[in-house]
Short mmCIF file of C-alpha atoms and ligand atoms in Angstrom, two decimals:
data_model
loop_
_atom_site.label_atom_id
_atom_site.label_comp_id
_atom_site.label_asym_id
_atom_site.label_seq_id
_atom_site.Cartn_x
_atom_site.Cartn_y
_atom_site.Cartn_z
CA MET A 1262 41.93 -31.73 -82.26
CA SER A 1263 39.12 -29.89 -81.71
CA ARG A 1264 38.18 -25.97 -82.16
CA VAL A 1265 37.51 -24.57 -78.19
CA ALA A 1266 35.82 -21.50 -77.61
CA VAL A 1267 36.64 -20.44 -73.91
CA LEU A 1268 33.92 -18.56 -73.09
CA GLN A 1269 35.26 -16.39 -69.52
CA GLY A 1270 35.25 -12.68 -68.67
CA GLY A 1271 31.92 -11.63 -68.60
CA GLN A 1272 29.66 -8.67 -66.62
CA SER A 1273 29.27 -10.96 -63.37
CA LEU A 1274 30.91 -9.52 -59.88
CA GLU A 1275 33.08 -12.81 -60.79
CA ARG A 1276 34.65 -11.76 -63.96
CA GLN A 1277 37.67 -11.74 -62.20
CA VAL A 1278 37.92 -15.47 -61.09
CA SER A 1279 36.89 -15.59 -64.43
CA LEU A 1280 39.10 -14.76 -66.36
CA ARG A 1281 41.88 -16.32 -64.02
CA SER A 1282 40.21 -19.99 -64.28
CA GLY A 1283 39.88 -19.39 -68.67
CA ALA A 1284 43.14 -18.10 -68.26
CA ARG A 1285 44.12 -21.43 -67.36
CA VAL A 1286 41.72 -23.34 -69.27
CA ILE A 1287 43.30 -21.57 -72.58
CA ASP A 1288 46.73 -22.63 -71.52
CA ALA A 1289 46.07 -26.54 -70.85
CA LEU A 1290 43.96 -26.53 -74.50
CA HIS A 1291 47.02 -25.04 -75.96
CA ARG A 1292 49.58 -27.58 -74.03
CA LEU A 1293 46.73 -30.30 -75.22
CA GLY A 1294 46.95 -29.22 -78.86
CA HIS A 1295 43.32 -27.43 -79.70
CA ASP A 1296 42.91 -24.57 -81.70
CA VAL A 1297 41.41 -22.11 -79.07
CA VAL A 1298 39.43 -18.71 -79.78
CA PRO A 1299 39.14 -16.79 -76.14
CA VAL A 1300 35.80 -14.91 -76.24
CA ASP A 1301 35.16 -13.25 -73.34
CA ALA A 1302 31.20 -13.03 -73.04
CA GLY A 1303 30.04 -9.96 -73.58
CA GLN A 1304 27.13 -8.16 -76.26
CA ASP A 1305 28.93 -9.82 -79.06
CA LEU A 1306 28.84 -12.93 -77.94
CA VAL A 1307 26.32 -14.78 -80.34
CA VAL A 1308 28.12 -12.81 -83.26
CA ARG A 1309 31.36 -14.15 -82.10
CA LEU A 1310 30.29 -17.76 -81.33
CA ARG A 1311 28.55 -18.41 -85.01
CA ASP A 1312 31.65 -16.23 -86.25
CA ALA A 1313 34.32 -18.48 -84.84
CA ALA A 1314 31.74 -22.13 -84.79
CA PRO A 1315 33.70 -24.14 -82.67
CA ASP A 1316 33.61 -27.58 -81.96
CA VAL A 1317 33.15 -27.31 -78.41
CA ALA A 1318 32.11 -24.38 -75.84
CA PHE A 1319 34.34 -24.44 -72.86
CA ILE A 1320 32.32 -22.27 -70.82
CA ALA A 1321 34.92 -20.79 -67.49
CA LEU A 1322 32.34 -18.05 -66.94
CA HIS A 1323 31.06 -17.93 -63.24
CA GLY A 1324 28.20 -16.13 -61.30
CA ARG A 1325 24.99 -14.47 -63.53
CA ASP A 1326 24.96 -15.63 -66.33
CA GLY A 1327 27.66 -17.66 -67.17
CA GLU A 1328 26.73 -19.97 -64.27
CA ASP A 1329 22.95 -19.72 -63.98
CA GLY A 1330 21.68 -21.39 -67.68
CA THR A 1331 21.46 -18.05 -69.87
CA VAL A 1332 24.65 -18.73 -72.08
CA GLN A 1333 24.14 -22.67 -72.20
CA GLU A 1334 20.72 -21.17 -73.19
CA LEU A 1335 22.32 -19.37 -76.07
CA LEU A 1336 24.86 -22.18 -76.87
CA GLU A 1337 21.94 -23.89 -77.73
CA LEU A 1338 19.43 -22.51 -79.44
CA ILE A 1339 23.18 -21.76 -81.50
CA GLY A 1340 23.72 -25.49 -81.78
CA ILE A 1341 27.46 -25.02 -79.84
CA PRO A 1342 27.75 -28.25 -77.70
CA TYR A 1343 29.80 -26.84 -74.51
CA THR A 1344 31.07 -28.14 -71.38
CA GLY A 1345 29.32 -28.91 -67.77
CA SER A 1346 25.11 -28.45 -66.52
CA GLY A 1347 22.83 -28.07 -69.27
CA ILE A 1348 20.44 -24.87 -68.85
CA SER A 1349 17.74 -26.55 -65.98
CA ALA A 1350 20.48 -27.86 -63.58
CA CYS A 1351 22.39 -24.64 -64.16
CA ILE A 1352 18.68 -22.41 -63.20
CA GLN A 1353 18.06 -24.68 -60.49
CA SER A 1354 21.25 -25.17 -58.80
CA PHE A 1355 22.08 -21.16 -59.04
CA ASP A 1356 19.32 -20.19 -57.02
CA LYS A 1357 20.00 -21.57 -52.96
CA VAL A 1358 16.49 -21.25 -52.41
CA LEU A 1359 15.50 -23.22 -55.54
CA ALA A 1360 18.05 -24.94 -54.93
CA LYS A 1361 17.37 -26.11 -51.58
CA HIS A 1362 13.70 -26.77 -51.72
CA ARG A 1363 14.62 -29.62 -53.46
CA LEU A 1364 17.30 -30.91 -51.65
CA VAL A 1365 14.24 -30.71 -49.20
CA ASP A 1366 12.25 -32.77 -51.54
CA ALA A 1367 14.48 -34.91 -51.52
CA GLY A 1368 15.23 -35.76 -48.07
CA ILE A 1369 19.24 -34.19 -48.16
CA PRO A 1370 19.83 -32.29 -45.02
CA THR A 1371 20.29 -28.59 -46.38
CA PRO A 1372 20.00 -26.19 -43.32
CA ASP A 1373 16.52 -24.62 -41.96
CA PHE A 1374 16.11 -21.62 -43.76
CA PHE A 1375 13.12 -19.03 -45.35
CA ALA A 1376 13.47 -17.36 -48.19
CA PHE A 1377 11.08 -13.40 -49.32
CA THR A 1378 11.84 -10.93 -51.87
CA GLU A 1379 12.64 -7.53 -51.89
CA ALA A 1380 8.36 -7.24 -53.57
CA ALA A 1381 7.35 -9.60 -50.15
CA PHE A 1382 8.94 -6.54 -47.98
CA LYS A 1383 7.98 -3.32 -49.76
CA GLY A 1384 4.63 -5.19 -50.55
CA LEU A 1385 3.70 -7.68 -47.66
CA GLY A 1386 5.07 -6.09 -44.59
CA ALA A 1387 7.43 -9.67 -44.25
CA ALA A 1388 8.98 -7.76 -41.99
CA GLN A 1389 6.83 -8.03 -38.94
CA ALA A 1390 7.25 -11.76 -39.22
CA LEU A 1391 11.35 -11.37 -38.49
CA PRO A 1392 10.53 -12.23 -35.34
CA GLU A 1393 9.32 -15.59 -35.25
CA ILE A 1394 12.24 -16.50 -38.36
CA GLU A 1395 14.37 -15.39 -36.19
CA GLN A 1396 12.69 -17.46 -33.04
CA ARG A 1397 12.56 -20.43 -35.64
CA LEU A 1398 16.30 -19.79 -36.86
CA ASP A 1399 18.17 -18.36 -33.17
CA PHE A 1400 21.15 -16.35 -33.81
CA PRO A 1401 23.65 -16.01 -35.69
CA ILE A 1402 21.36 -15.74 -38.59
CA VAL A 1403 23.31 -16.29 -41.85
CA ILE A 1404 22.06 -13.85 -44.42
CA LYS A 1405 22.29 -14.28 -48.40
CA PRO A 1406 21.88 -13.27 -51.84
CA ALA A 1407 19.90 -16.36 -53.63
CA GLY A 1408 21.76 -15.93 -56.85
CA GLN A 1409 25.58 -14.88 -56.28
CA GLY A 1410 28.88 -16.67 -55.48
CA SER A 1411 32.19 -15.98 -53.83
CA ALA A 1412 30.70 -15.28 -50.36
CA LEU A 1413 29.59 -12.28 -51.89
CA GLY A 1414 26.50 -10.41 -49.51
CA ILE A 1415 26.74 -12.60 -46.85
CA ARG A 1416 26.38 -11.63 -43.30
CA PHE A 1417 25.81 -13.42 -40.06
CA ALA A 1418 23.59 -11.36 -37.70
CA ASP A 1419 24.37 -12.65 -34.31
CA ASN A 1420 21.66 -10.07 -32.94
CA ALA A 1421 17.61 -8.79 -34.51
CA GLY A 1422 19.77 -5.97 -34.39
CA ALA A 1423 21.27 -6.37 -36.99
CA VAL A 1424 18.94 -8.13 -38.61
CA PRO A 1425 17.53 -5.12 -41.80
CA ALA A 1426 20.79 -3.93 -41.94
CA ALA A 1427 21.96 -7.60 -42.94
CA LEU A 1428 19.21 -8.42 -44.93
CA LEU A 1429 19.69 -4.79 -46.93
CA ALA A 1430 23.48 -5.90 -47.80
CA ALA A 1431 22.22 -8.58 -49.14
CA PHE A 1432 19.30 -7.25 -51.30
CA SER A 1433 21.75 -5.46 -53.07
CA TYR A 1434 22.49 -8.10 -55.05
CA ASP A 1435 19.65 -9.79 -55.81
CA SER A 1436 15.68 -9.46 -55.62
CA LYS A 1437 15.97 -12.16 -53.24
CA VAL A 1438 17.44 -13.34 -50.69
CA LEU A 1439 17.22 -16.39 -47.62
CA LEU A 1440 18.34 -16.56 -43.72
CA GLU A 1441 19.49 -19.57 -43.20
CA ARG A 1442 19.90 -21.20 -39.15
CA PHE A 1443 23.99 -21.11 -38.27
CA VAL A 1444 26.02 -24.39 -38.47
CA GLN A 1445 29.46 -23.84 -36.34
CA GLY A 1446 31.86 -26.39 -38.05
CA PRO A 1447 34.25 -26.68 -40.85
CA ASP A 1448 33.17 -25.50 -44.47
CA LEU A 1449 34.22 -29.24 -46.82
CA ALA A 1450 34.12 -28.83 -50.73
CA ILE A 1451 32.96 -32.07 -52.63
CA SER A 1452 33.62 -31.51 -56.45
CA VAL A 1453 32.00 -34.56 -58.62
CA LEU A 1454 33.56 -35.34 -61.85
CA ASP A 1455 31.36 -36.88 -64.05
CA GLY A 1456 28.68 -38.17 -61.61
CA VAL A 1457 32.41 -39.90 -59.05
CA ALA A 1458 32.59 -37.40 -56.55
CA LEU A 1459 36.90 -36.71 -55.64
CA PRO A 1460 38.66 -36.65 -52.51
CA VAL A 1461 37.17 -33.74 -50.05
CA VAL A 1462 38.63 -30.27 -49.45
CA GLU A 1463 38.59 -28.80 -45.69
CA ALA A 1464 39.03 -25.57 -45.34
CA VAL A 1465 41.13 -24.99 -42.49
CA PRO A 1466 41.55 -22.33 -40.69
CA VAL A 1467 45.14 -20.70 -39.61
CA GLY A 1468 45.73 -19.16 -36.25
CA GLU A 1469 42.69 -18.61 -33.53
CA ARG A 1470 39.93 -17.81 -35.33
CA TYR A 1471 37.67 -19.49 -36.96
CA ASP A 1472 34.72 -16.85 -38.07
CA PHE A 1473 33.79 -16.02 -41.55
CA GLU A 1474 36.25 -13.37 -42.22
CA ALA A 1475 38.86 -16.03 -41.67
CA ARG A 1476 37.87 -18.42 -43.80
CA TYR A 1477 37.40 -16.07 -46.83
CA ASN A 1478 40.82 -13.86 -45.98
CA ILE A 1479 43.75 -15.00 -48.44
CA GLY A 1480 46.03 -16.34 -46.08
CA GLN A 1481 43.99 -16.78 -43.09
CA THR A 1482 42.17 -19.95 -44.21
CA GLU A 1483 44.49 -23.20 -45.74
CA PHE A 1484 43.02 -26.20 -47.91
CA VAL A 1485 43.31 -29.45 -46.94
CA CYS A 1486 42.53 -32.37 -49.53
CA PRO A 1487 42.14 -35.49 -48.77
CA ALA A 1488 40.80 -33.72 -45.28
CA GLN A 1489 41.83 -35.65 -42.09
CA LEU A 1490 38.27 -36.00 -41.12
CA PRO A 1491 37.00 -38.07 -37.95
CA ASP A 1492 35.87 -41.62 -39.51
CA GLY A 1493 33.10 -42.03 -41.92
CA VAL A 1494 32.76 -38.26 -42.79
CA THR A 1495 34.41 -38.24 -45.90
CA GLU A 1496 32.41 -41.06 -47.35
CA ARG A 1497 29.44 -39.71 -46.20
CA ALA A 1498 30.04 -36.57 -47.16
CA GLN A 1499 30.86 -38.11 -50.77
CA GLU A 1500 27.79 -39.92 -50.92
CA LEU A 1501 25.96 -36.94 -50.28
CA ALA A 1502 28.25 -35.07 -53.20
CA VAL A 1503 26.39 -37.68 -55.36
CA ARG A 1504 22.96 -37.23 -54.57
CA VAL A 1505 23.10 -33.63 -54.60
CA TRP A 1506 24.59 -34.05 -58.96
CA GLU A 1507 21.53 -36.32 -59.20
CA VAL A 1508 18.45 -34.80 -57.68
CA LEU A 1509 19.76 -31.41 -59.32
CA GLY A 1510 20.77 -32.89 -62.48
CA LEU A 1511 24.34 -31.64 -62.54
CA ARG A 1512 26.42 -32.64 -65.77
CA GLY A 1513 30.62 -32.25 -66.44
CA MET A 1514 31.69 -31.39 -62.69
CA ALA A 1515 30.41 -29.20 -60.39
CA ARG A 1516 31.40 -28.52 -56.47
CA ILE A 1517 29.06 -29.66 -53.45
CA ASP A 1518 29.77 -26.77 -50.89
CA VAL A 1519 28.90 -28.57 -47.20
CA MET A 1520 28.74 -27.66 -43.52
CA LEU A 1521 29.85 -30.35 -40.77
CA SER A 1522 28.05 -29.17 -37.67
CA GLU A 1523 31.23 -29.93 -34.84
CA GLU A 1524 28.14 -30.70 -32.53
CA THR A 1525 26.38 -33.06 -33.77
CA GLY A 1526 28.45 -34.58 -36.42
CA GLU A 1527 25.96 -34.04 -39.07
CA LEU A 1528 26.45 -32.89 -42.66
CA PHE A 1529 24.30 -30.26 -44.18
CA VAL A 1530 24.25 -28.71 -47.62
CA LEU A 1531 24.79 -25.08 -48.36
CA GLU A 1532 24.62 -25.47 -52.19
CA ALA A 1533 25.89 -26.40 -55.67
CA ASN A 1534 28.39 -24.68 -57.30
CA ALA A 1535 27.76 -25.79 -61.36
CA ILE A 1536 31.04 -24.26 -62.75
CA PRO A 1537 33.24 -24.13 -59.81
CA GLY A 1538 36.63 -21.72 -59.89
CA LEU A 1539 39.40 -23.33 -62.37
CA THR A 1540 42.11 -21.24 -61.22
CA ASP A 1541 45.49 -22.26 -59.41
CA THR A 1542 44.49 -22.35 -56.39
CA SER A 1543 40.51 -23.39 -57.33
CA LEU A 1544 39.38 -26.05 -55.13
CA LEU A 1545 38.04 -28.98 -57.86
CA PRO A 1546 41.70 -28.83 -59.87
CA GLN A 1547 43.19 -29.43 -56.09
CA ALA A 1548 40.64 -32.15 -55.39
CA ALA A 1549 41.88 -33.91 -59.11
CA GLU A 1550 45.18 -33.74 -58.63
CA ALA A 1551 44.82 -35.74 -55.11
CA ALA A 1552 42.76 -38.48 -57.32
CA GLY A 1553 45.52 -38.63 -59.62
CA ILE A 1554 43.91 -36.41 -62.48
CA ASP A 1555 46.37 -33.21 -63.21
CA TYR A 1556 44.82 -30.07 -64.46
CA ASP A 1557 45.28 -30.63 -68.64
CA ALA A 1558 43.88 -34.22 -68.30
CA LEU A 1559 40.64 -32.20 -66.00
CA ILE A 1560 40.22 -29.54 -68.80
CA GLN A 1561 40.33 -32.59 -71.63
CA ARG A 1562 37.89 -35.15 -69.50
CA LEU A 1563 35.60 -32.02 -69.55
CA LEU A 1564 35.73 -31.25 -73.02
CA ASP A 1565 34.96 -35.03 -73.78
CA LEU A 1566 31.85 -34.83 -71.39
CA ALA A 1567 30.64 -31.89 -72.75
CA ALA A 1568 27.19 -32.62 -74.22
N1 LIG B 2753 24.27 -21.72 -42.69
C1 LIG B 2753 25.65 -20.96 -43.07
N2 LIG B 2753 26.08 -21.57 -41.07
C2 LIG B 2753 27.46 -21.54 -41.80
N3 LIG B 2753 28.67 -20.75 -42.52
C3 LIG B 2753 27.23 -20.83 -43.75
C4 LIG B 2753 26.39 -20.87 -43.95
N4 LIG B 2753 26.34 -20.24 -44.77
C5 LIG B 2753 27.17 -20.15 -45.44
N5 LIG B 2753 28.48 -20.35 -44.77
C6 LIG B 2753 29.17 -19.50 -44.91
O1 LIG B 2753 29.78 -18.88 -45.86
C7 LIG B 2753 29.93 -19.32 -46.98
C8 LIG B 2753 29.79 -18.75 -48.27
O2 LIG B 2753 28.33 -19.94 -48.64
P1 LIG B 2753 27.65 -20.24 -49.54
O3 LIG B 2753 26.06 -20.84 -48.95
O4 LIG B 2753 28.10 -21.28 -50.59
O5 LIG B 2753 27.24 -20.04 -50.26
P2 LIG B 2753 29.06 -19.05 -51.79
O6 LIG B 2753 30.26 -19.73 -51.78
O7 LIG B 2753 27.56 -18.85 -53.19
O8 LIG B 2753 29.14 -17.36 -51.85
C9 LIG B 2753 30.13 -20.85 -46.76
O9 LIG B 2753 31.61 -21.45 -47.37
C10 LIG B 2753 30.65 -20.59 -45.32
O10 LIG B 2753 31.88 -20.84 -45.24
MG1 LIG B 2754 29.98 -21.24 -51.26
#
């Protein structure tokens, strides 16, 4: 039995998802017989951690602070082992621009992109370069904040007229945004547990519409695991996910989001999530289940892997 502090909530835009992940993790830890201290990650985080003096911290936070290396930095300072990836892997995964550069350098396919800060638009006239970017990427162009999750701030610009508003929307989430080439095809999620890829999850839209709204509106997307994919795609996707895991130096668990191009059959990595959702309907628990690892076993495994 261990004394486990479950870090949840926090102040990021993904607070609600984190509270749901945390609640499930806490239930599992109780069933596993651990002594659980729930901690909502707020201003008193450091004090509460020192008081609780847990053997290990289970980080069930998503988004800023929890997933970007900040909380990991604090835990290392205080000397508490924690679940999931270390500081450097969290920083590199949370910043989609940084992650994509690391992937490109390692020869891992990711959609073409350009990235700019708000300062470059305000102080360097980056907007004047938009026509070249639009020509290089083709429409629709995907515009998203560098550091955000749960599809927050993502827009699809169908033409040049739609780009400025999409950029503005993305800048309301982060001071750095990326403009990315659109990949037409299904969304695949490959969860990795301790360096081993789990069965692939495919997001399949219900009904005829196959667009962004359909994918993110509850009830309009079905998640199929294991995904029913053309020959060899599952293996390629899993290999790709493990390479991403290695390049970014991830640890414990991660979920790699990939697009399968309908046109060419190529796979493109969108991003790596260092702390994927752990709710009832989340994809990592689903993938683990399909691999014969039930939720409680998954949580115990993550605790055992805490460094
Ligand atoms: N380049 C792209 N082409 C097509 N769809 C995309 C692209 N980028 C993102 N999307 C869609 O938006 C979703 C969220 O994008 P992602 O980059 O994974 O950010 P996050 O999950 O952090 O919000 C993807 O799962 C996919 O459905
Ligand atoms: Mg994603």
